[in-house]
Amino acid sequence: MATMTMIEAIRDALDVAMGRDDDVVVFGEDVGYFGGVFRCTQGLQAKYGKTRCFDTPINESGIVGTAIGMAAYGLRPCLEIQFADYVYPAYDQIVSEAARLRHRSNGDFTAPLTIRMPTGGGIFGGQTHSQSPEALFTHVAGLKTVVPSNPRDAKGLLLAAIEDDDPVIFLEPKRLYNGPFDGHHERAVTPWAGHPLAEVPAGYYSEPLGRAAIRRPGAAATVLAYGTMVHVALADVAARGIDAEVVDLRTLLPLDLDCIAASVRKTGRCVVVHEATLTSGFGAELAALVQEHCFFHLEAPVARVTGWDTPYPHAQEWDYFPGPARVGEALAAVLEI
Amino acid sequence: MATMTMIEAIRDALDVAMGRDDDVVVFGEDVGYFGGVFRCTQGLQAKYGKTRCFDTPINESGIVGTAIGMAAYGLRPCLEIQFADYVYPAYDQIVSEAARLRHRSNGDFTAPLTIRMPTGGGIFGGQTHSQSPEALFTHVAGLKTVVPSNPRDAKGLLLAAIEDDDPVIFLEPKRLYNGPFDGHHERAVTPWAGHPLAEVPAGYYSEPLGRAAIRRPGAAATVLAYGTMVHVALADVAARGIDAEVVDLRTLLPLDLDCIAASVRKTGRCVVVHEATLTSGFGAELAALVQEHCFFHLEAPVARVTGWDTPYPHAQEWDYFPGPARVGEALAAVLEI
Amino acid sequence: MAGETRLSLHVPEPEVRPGDTPDFSNVAIDRAGTIRRPEIDVVPEEIRDLAFSIIRVLNRDAEAVGPWSGLLDADELRDGLRHMMTLRAFDARMMLAQRQGKTSFYMQHLGEEAVACAFRKALAPGDMNFPTYRQAGLLIADDYPLVEMMNQIFSNERDPLKGRQLPIMYSSRAHGFFSISGNLATQFVQAVGWAMASAIKHDSKIAAAWIGDGSTAESDFHAGLVFASTYKAPVVLNIVNNQWAISTFQGIARGGAGTFAARGHGFAIPALRVDGNDYLAVHAVARWAVERARANLGPTLVEYVTYRAGAHSTSDDPTAYRPQTESDSWPLGDPVMRLKAHLIRIGAWSEERHAQAEAEIADTVVAAQREAERHGTLHAGGHPSPRDMFEGVYAEMPPHLRRQRQRAGY
Amino acid sequence: MAGETRLSLHVPEPEVRPGDTPDFSNVAIDRAGTIRRPEIDVVPEEIRDLAFSIIRVLNRDAEAVGPWSGLLDADELRDGLRHMMTLRAFDARMMLAQRQGKTSFYMQHLGEEAVACAFRKALAPGDMNFPTYRQAGLLIADDYPLVEMMNQIFSNERDPLKGRQLPIMYSSRAHGFFSISGNLATQFVQAVGWAMASAIKHDSKIAAAWIGDGSTAESDFHAGLVFASTYKAPVVLNIVNNQWAISTFQGIARGGAGTFAARGHGFAIPALRVDGNDYLAVHAVARWAVERARANLGPTLVEYVTYRAGAHSTSDDPTAYRPQTESDSWPLGDPVMRLKAHLIRIGAWSEERHAQAEAEIADTVVAAQREAERHGTLHAGGHPSPRDMFEGVYAEMPPHLRRQRQRAGY
Ligand SMILES: Cc1ncc(C[n+]2csc(CCOP(=O)(O)OP(=O)(O)O)c2C)c(N)n1
Ligand SMILES: Cc1ncc(C[n+]2csc(CCOP(=O)(O)OP(=O)(O)O)c2C)c(N)n1
Ligand SMILES: [Mg+2]
Ligand SMILES: [Mg+2]
């Protein structure tokens, strides 16, 4: 099997999707000739022509709005928002339109679109190239929200997202594009090559939405993570020799509550980690669900390790980022109770 | 003291604010000559002139964006979004600009604006006149979010919001505009007249942001609510004769965690209620905080009674609305554990 | 340098307010038949003036004159009249039904009936409209069943939208009518996307976008123009200028430009302005724009000059912000009366036939209402199930929603 | 009817791509001195043509000619040259510093120096710019200390923005420079709001909005035009058309309209197009627009025609999407060379003085950098405290944030 980076896996998924289905169209700012600022769409215009993969004007509402119209016509648009930090101008089209179209028209019109966007920090991108807005989508009925943590999932989940008949928000942790990242920014960068989850099957396959994956089984505590934080959690658990179970949620909505509840019922302790700001972050929903569904199994309160409630800073990136030290502290604290 | 409806109290607050400070300007769609579709700004243009209270083009991003520019100049804009359901086009200006301006410019520029909007359901307004988007604001560092539940608070909190040096989202439960609403839609409408919290002091006063109010002391369980749901909870607790403590949060951010924690530590049981959809609603944050801060006092999991995870429906309004039956059930369930 | 002039803010105001005498003398109106009809492949620059004039076909003597006339025969015109009369009768009944508490809300079309009714007849099967809440004429002129519309308005057990939507927020793919959104302007750019899709697939179908004068201020209007201009999308971009946006007069949205059609000029999108109360003119201009789109010549912007004779919605009272008699002074007259007069003038209609048609239409509407009411109204009789609220949020119900539905007892 | 023509999607493409020979023969360029200078209270309609021409002052012989010339004396022109040279030297040093890892990111102005430098000199104290990330010339031409800029770029312990912002996202109220946002176009409508506030307060200060060619597609550009047109706000609306938006050529944002200036026509906002590489022309047009605004005559839209000679940012490599030699073929030349030649031509400058100035400026920039580096660079030396991240989110730190700060150990 070929080893791919996350970028290559995403590109491969788009290529497979476009090859299988003429109705899949790919567009966004700089995605056509150039192939996207992270090069996820490189080569697609040359291969499929410029009416199936093209550059758009810089208007995120227009990108999503036209995609909704195309989807209503019968296409399956897969569009790119250049950074998740720039999705807000499209928020109305996503929340008021894409998310509700099927319901409000009783299925007369649907919006099977996939909205890809790079998310998360760790690249000194400052406040407008680092945000993790997942909770703003999980609150909206009608949307699905996916966050892959490795190349194999990225390809399989993206293919599933494109095939899905509902609008899917597909968040790509940009710090993982070129290699797994364990939060040790002071160490040399690791490439994907050599990572088992960078072995990506050729051609078509898909990874169903709504299923979590246990990346490391364990009995002492449960860590709920997604995207970059899966790697941070795994590395930290390994480094400290803690027997924690690390659950990679993969899809935030629909959420694999069965997997989560089974794990916490087993371990009795739970730490939730994400990069987004704490208050009203997706970790709040996870903590609320865990205490609701595992109350009598919990030995300690569910702990949240997250970005602070500040804008994402530039110079203080590694003070903001919920890195290994903070994850480890939280785990230790939870285990002590 | 005069008895006022919520609308009158809001109008009075605007009048007092404009009278005290020439830098307060009031604008939005239909707010000028006509005085707003809910008439909250009626008479202000006639009194203060059309450059201090005026109609705007229908462009929510433009309304907030120009307000940010005005605030940077030195004014204190208080603007109206006609319905909270229409705030999404302005979301980028609120989240990326107003919320972060002070931080990113290190105080060189600030955005002391107040963004008023009618929120919540109960008026057969369908999916675009009923939403409760508070969690989309509480997740954003730099914003404050306020939800008054009665005329006296509405005036005092609005005056505090306008005077506040940070951007404040001021959500007005429209079902409360003309009278308190206990969720019993089948009963005759109650007017504000006669309600003790409809007695509104004349002239200037302000209610500090960040302080909850205990509307009914109790020992058996804590109900955390805001806006319309305060009245629903109170009525239901009274009707069922449950000794629950009903906490009116008033400000969601900053949150009065001391008050909440003290109450739950006392009662050991907690029900959170809101109209917004369940997943990633503000109730998730409340449940997460309560289990974190009161873990060893909790006798039962924190329960959430909320709108369902569907678009706000028209015909099924009273099946969607978390009315007395559902609040009561949840309280009963929590008390049984 | 600074300090020479004191600045001041310009806040536009309508000419008249309640208590004043209505005055439309500033509305420049071209004589019927005087505006030229260019070829559909005209260079936009050459018809700049058409964004500042008003194309009209029916003159004061109810004759159809000039280069935009002659497209419709008497049968088609009688159909058009019937559609407009039906819409007006439908509106009247539904306004009443709302006052009777049979529905929560209604929005009427009084005075604007010609716009959507005449436009619809310029489209071909398969074309798609992206309407606002004030284009029910598109459905009526396409013979969508009145009873279905009423079922939706009453949120009853036969409501095709299962009670989920606010009254009048229809949806019908089969009738080329995209699901209406309560959020203004979003549909404008969606229409452009639909048209782009048709072009990507080398189809021949075109789209029509709809927006009100006030809503052109919204950002998605701009997004629509940008994308339509860049990709030369096969779409007709319709602005219905009925002079008012709830209580706000059109000058607030329009700003310094003389017309809304002028907005097209910055994008080199050909822009025409037409008498929206003249069924023949609306139809002729619509046909021109539709032909252009279908010939792959790209988008056209059309401004329909009309007047919202009624309240904005059943929640609105216009006497608070405009003179009660303003509507009567509107210089472009009433679309129903004008088409009726024209049909009589050409000998294809009479007062008697009109009275008879009115009675028949009233019967049809009443019968439809009776039929709809058998299936319930908002607060009485058959209604959608709470289960319908949980269905259709997703193609397949995810587990969390199933749990909620069960908790709700359905 | 349907099915006659197969539709197809038009996707605009630049004339040339890597490997092709650059070709700007389609860029119509007016001779210097040929475009008239209207009165500032001109009716917009009368200067429609000025949105399609290019106002230029410096001719091929480096003379200043025509009605837009004669505003600046030799001292002022030498100042202008020094500002542009300083900006260019500053850029070069910072590009290098970024490659050396002293900062994470940089954006240069190569080829566009005249636009912001010349515009700045048309403003009065107290006026406010709402810039994008490519107008550092506004600061340099206002003598903002280079070392402060570098402190920000290095996110060091003296960073006026405390390390919170991405490099080059400066803010200086004192220098009339609004805090830069990473989100495109938001500032455009904010500028209009600032100008409205000035008008509301009967002040005499005006605002200047800035936006790139690509970003005019954003919705807040429209919002800005709508509000500026409606309230006749005292604002200059600047579009810097440097031909590229990262890898996307200007045709994608511009669509069918020949120019970006034309966007003003739909709003009756007077629109001028100017040679952005001609310091004198930029300044003259800026002055015209600023005077208009200050005289309470409302907004002006100005398109500066220039060329982004460098990469979009340090994260970009333009050889992947445009011919490497395209920059050299740009027909409007280099703004520094052109102003230098003019100064020499009028006997106010010489090659020797230029070489000397270059050396002095290099020294100044190096000295500033040395000073800034004493206070740290991104990964070395003094840096802002993590505490600074928690401060300033609110005027007063709310309890939850204080708890978090304490948990973080600060
Ligand atoms: C995004 C958004 N903002 C505000 C509203 C509230 N609103 C509903 S209709 C309306 C006026 C629209 O006027 P116009 O576009 O002229 O259409 P008309 O009603 O005249 O047909 C407003 C402000 C809305 N529905 N959506
Ligand atoms: C809302 C938003 N969308 C996308 C981006 C990413 N982005 C940054 S610069 C840029 C291109 C802007 O081009 P232009 O406006 O021509 O300015 P220039 O860089 O040429 O000065 C893009 C797409 C962004 N910063 N903000
Ligand atoms: Mg209107
Ligand atoms: Mg550019």
mmCIF file of C-alpha atoms in Angstrom, chain A residues 22-23 25 27 51-52 54-59 61-75 89 92-93 96-110 140-144 164-167 253-255 257-258 289 292-293, chain C residues 128 130 159-162 164-165 169 171-174 176-187 189-198 200-203 205 219-220 222-223 226-227 230-231 388-396 398-400 403 407:
data_model
loop_
_atom_site.group_PDB
_atom_site.id
_atom_site.type_symbol
_atom_site.label_atom_id
_atom_site.label_comp_id
_atom_site.label_asym_id
_atom_site.label_seq_id
_atom_site.Cartn_x
_atom_site.Cartn_y
_atom_site.Cartn_z
ATOM 1 C CA ASP A 22 -19.294 13.189 -12.991
ATOM 2 C CA ASP A 23 -21.514 15.160 -10.677
ATOM 3 C CA VAL A 25 -17.327 19.311 -8.753
ATOM 4 C CA PHE A 27 -13.991 24.620 -6.314
ATOM 5 C CA THR A 51 -15.622 23.329 -15.363
ATOM 6 C CA ARG A 52 -15.225 20.568 -12.780
ATOM 7 C CA PHE A 54 -12.105 25.858 -10.756
ATOM 8 C CA ASP A 55 -11.068 29.037 -8.983
ATOM 9 C CA THR A 56 -13.763 31.185 -7.455
ATOM 10 C CA PRO A 57 -14.063 34.811 -6.533
ATOM 11 C CA ILE A 58 -13.139 35.465 -2.897
ATOM 12 C CA ASN A 59 -16.611 35.305 -1.426
ATOM 13 C CA SER A 61 -20.960 33.038 1.039
ATOM 14 C CA GLY A 62 -20.963 32.894 -2.741
ATOM 15 C CA ILE A 63 -18.936 29.703 -2.739
ATOM 16 C CA VAL A 64 -21.327 27.923 -0.399
ATOM 17 C CA GLY A 65 -24.396 29.623 -1.876
ATOM 18 C CA THR A 66 -23.598 28.593 -5.438
ATOM 19 C CA ALA A 67 -22.761 25.107 -4.165
ATOM 20 C CA ILE A 68 -26.217 24.862 -2.608
ATOM 21 C CA GLY A 69 -27.742 25.840 -5.940
ATOM 22 C CA MET A 70 -25.597 23.268 -7.718
ATOM 23 C CA ALA A 71 -26.556 20.611 -5.200
ATOM 24 C CA ALA A 72 -30.224 21.481 -5.679
ATOM 25 C CA TYR A 73 -29.667 20.977 -9.401
ATOM 26 C CA GLY A 74 -28.221 17.545 -8.741
ATOM 27 C CA LEU A 75 -24.469 17.968 -8.465
ATOM 28 C CA PRO A 89 -18.980 34.979 5.863
ATOM 29 C CA ASP A 92 -25.568 32.062 7.035
ATOM 30 C CA GLN A 93 -25.597 29.945 3.883
ATOM 31 C CA SER A 96 -29.835 28.796 7.413
ATOM 32 C CA GLU A 97 -29.707 27.130 4.021
ATOM 33 C CA ALA A 98 -27.612 23.994 3.550
ATOM 34 C CA ALA A 99 -28.428 22.605 6.982
ATOM 35 C CA ARG A 100 -32.186 23.096 6.698
ATOM 36 C CA LEU A 101 -32.947 22.627 3.028
ATOM 37 C CA ARG A 102 -33.978 18.974 3.181
ATOM 38 C CA HIS A 103 -36.125 19.489 6.248
ATOM 39 C CA ARG A 104 -37.843 22.672 5.203
ATOM 40 C CA SER A 105 -38.646 21.402 1.702
ATOM 41 C CA ASN A 106 -39.597 17.946 2.967
ATOM 42 C CA GLY A 107 -36.935 16.396 0.790
ATOM 43 C CA ASP A 108 -37.982 18.278 -2.334
ATOM 44 C CA PHE A 109 -34.489 19.792 -2.444
ATOM 45 C CA THR A 110 -31.355 18.586 -0.698
ATOM 46 C CA VAL A 140 -26.602 23.239 14.013
ATOM 47 C CA ALA A 141 -29.190 20.547 13.271
ATOM 48 C CA GLY A 142 -28.823 19.207 9.748
ATOM 49 C CA LEU A 143 -25.030 19.327 9.532
ATOM 50 C CA LYS A 144 -22.519 16.550 9.984
ATOM 51 C CA ASP A 164 -23.322 11.487 1.967
ATOM 52 C CA ASP A 165 -26.672 12.998 1.070
ATOM 53 C CA ASP A 166 -26.400 15.661 3.747
ATOM 54 C CA PRO A 167 -24.093 18.640 4.073
ATOM 55 C CA LEU A 253 -21.805 14.642 14.613
ATOM 56 C CA PRO A 254 -23.180 12.042 14.442
ATOM 57 C CA LEU A 255 -21.185 11.111 17.503
ATOM 58 C CA LEU A 257 -21.737 7.798 21.905
ATOM 59 C CA ASP A 258 -21.795 4.018 22.352
ATOM 60 C CA LEU A 289 -22.935 13.605 27.605
ATOM 61 C CA GLU A 292 -25.231 12.074 31.758
ATOM 62 C CA HIS A 293 -24.556 8.589 30.396
ATOM 63 C CA MET C 128 -35.939 26.800 -11.854
ATOM 64 C CA PHE C 130 -35.414 30.860 -6.651
ATOM 65 C CA ASP C 159 -49.216 20.107 4.259
ATOM 66 C CA PRO C 160 -46.591 19.077 1.713
ATOM 67 C CA LEU C 161 -43.964 20.558 4.027
ATOM 68 C CA LYS C 162 -45.285 18.684 7.080
ATOM 69 C CA ARG C 164 -42.174 22.548 9.314
ATOM 70 C CA GLN C 165 -42.265 25.841 7.470
ATOM 71 C CA MET C 169 -42.811 29.311 2.366
ATOM 72 C CA SER C 171 -41.455 24.484 -2.234
ATOM 73 C CA SER C 172 -42.084 22.624 -5.465
ATOM 74 C CA ARG C 173 -39.310 21.200 -7.562
ATOM 75 C CA ALA C 174 -41.886 19.870 -10.031
ATOM 76 C CA GLY C 176 -39.695 24.946 -10.822
ATOM 77 C CA PHE C 177 -40.086 26.667 -7.478
ATOM 78 C CA PHE C 178 -37.183 26.431 -5.055
ATOM 79 C CA SER C 179 -37.909 26.138 -1.338
ATOM 80 C CA ILE C 180 -38.415 29.661 0.069
ATOM 81 C CA SER C 181 -36.118 30.795 2.836
ATOM 82 C CA GLY C 182 -36.994 33.271 5.529
ATOM 83 C CA ASN C 183 -33.459 34.631 5.296
ATOM 84 C CA LEU C 184 -33.355 37.362 2.713
ATOM 85 C CA ALA C 185 -31.172 37.189 -0.384
ATOM 86 C CA THR C 186 -29.612 33.760 0.186
ATOM 87 C CA GLN C 187 -31.566 32.401 -2.795
ATOM 88 C CA VAL C 189 -26.669 33.429 -5.286
ATOM 89 C CA GLN C 190 -28.101 29.906 -5.060
ATOM 90 C CA ALA C 191 -29.911 30.586 -8.326
ATOM 91 C CA VAL C 192 -26.602 31.491 -9.891
ATOM 92 C CA GLY C 193 -25.139 28.205 -8.648
ATOM 93 C CA TRP C 194 -28.066 26.247 -10.080
ATOM 94 C CA ALA C 195 -27.525 27.979 -13.418
ATOM 95 C CA MET C 196 -23.801 27.250 -13.259
ATOM 96 C CA ALA C 197 -24.602 23.581 -12.679
ATOM 97 C CA SER C 198 -26.862 23.536 -15.714
ATOM 98 C CA ILE C 200 -21.479 22.586 -16.321
ATOM 99 C CA LYS C 201 -23.736 19.741 -17.423
ATOM 100 C CA HIS C 202 -24.317 21.268 -20.897
ATOM 101 C CA ASP C 203 -28.001 21.276 -20.125
ATOM 102 C CA LYS C 205 -32.268 24.767 -18.421
ATOM 103 C CA SER C 219 -24.472 40.775 0.668
ATOM 104 C CA ASP C 220 -25.708 37.711 -1.191
ATOM 105 C CA HIS C 222 -23.458 41.073 -4.480
ATOM 106 C CA ALA C 223 -22.266 37.458 -4.363
ATOM 107 C CA VAL C 226 -20.095 38.547 -8.888
ATOM 108 C CA PHE C 227 -20.534 34.863 -9.664
ATOM 109 C CA THR C 230 -17.607 35.878 -13.787
ATOM 110 C CA TYR C 231 -19.053 32.590 -15.035
ATOM 111 C CA ASP C 388 -42.530 14.895 11.218
ATOM 112 C CA MET C 389 -40.431 17.419 13.066
ATOM 113 C CA PHE C 390 -37.725 14.812 13.675
ATOM 114 C CA GLU C 391 -37.872 13.338 10.184
ATOM 115 C CA GLY C 392 -35.925 14.790 7.312
ATOM 116 C CA VAL C 393 -33.344 16.656 9.348
ATOM 117 C CA TYR C 394 -30.965 14.143 7.783
ATOM 118 C CA ALA C 395 -31.422 11.600 5.001
ATOM 119 C CA GLU C 396 -31.183 8.940 7.703
ATOM 120 C CA PRO C 398 -28.807 9.666 13.345
ATOM 121 C CA PRO C 399 -28.856 7.927 16.746
ATOM 122 C CA HIS C 400 -28.966 11.064 18.853
ATOM 123 C CA ARG C 403 -33.124 9.019 21.050
ATOM 124 C CA ARG C 407 -37.854 10.674 24.493
#
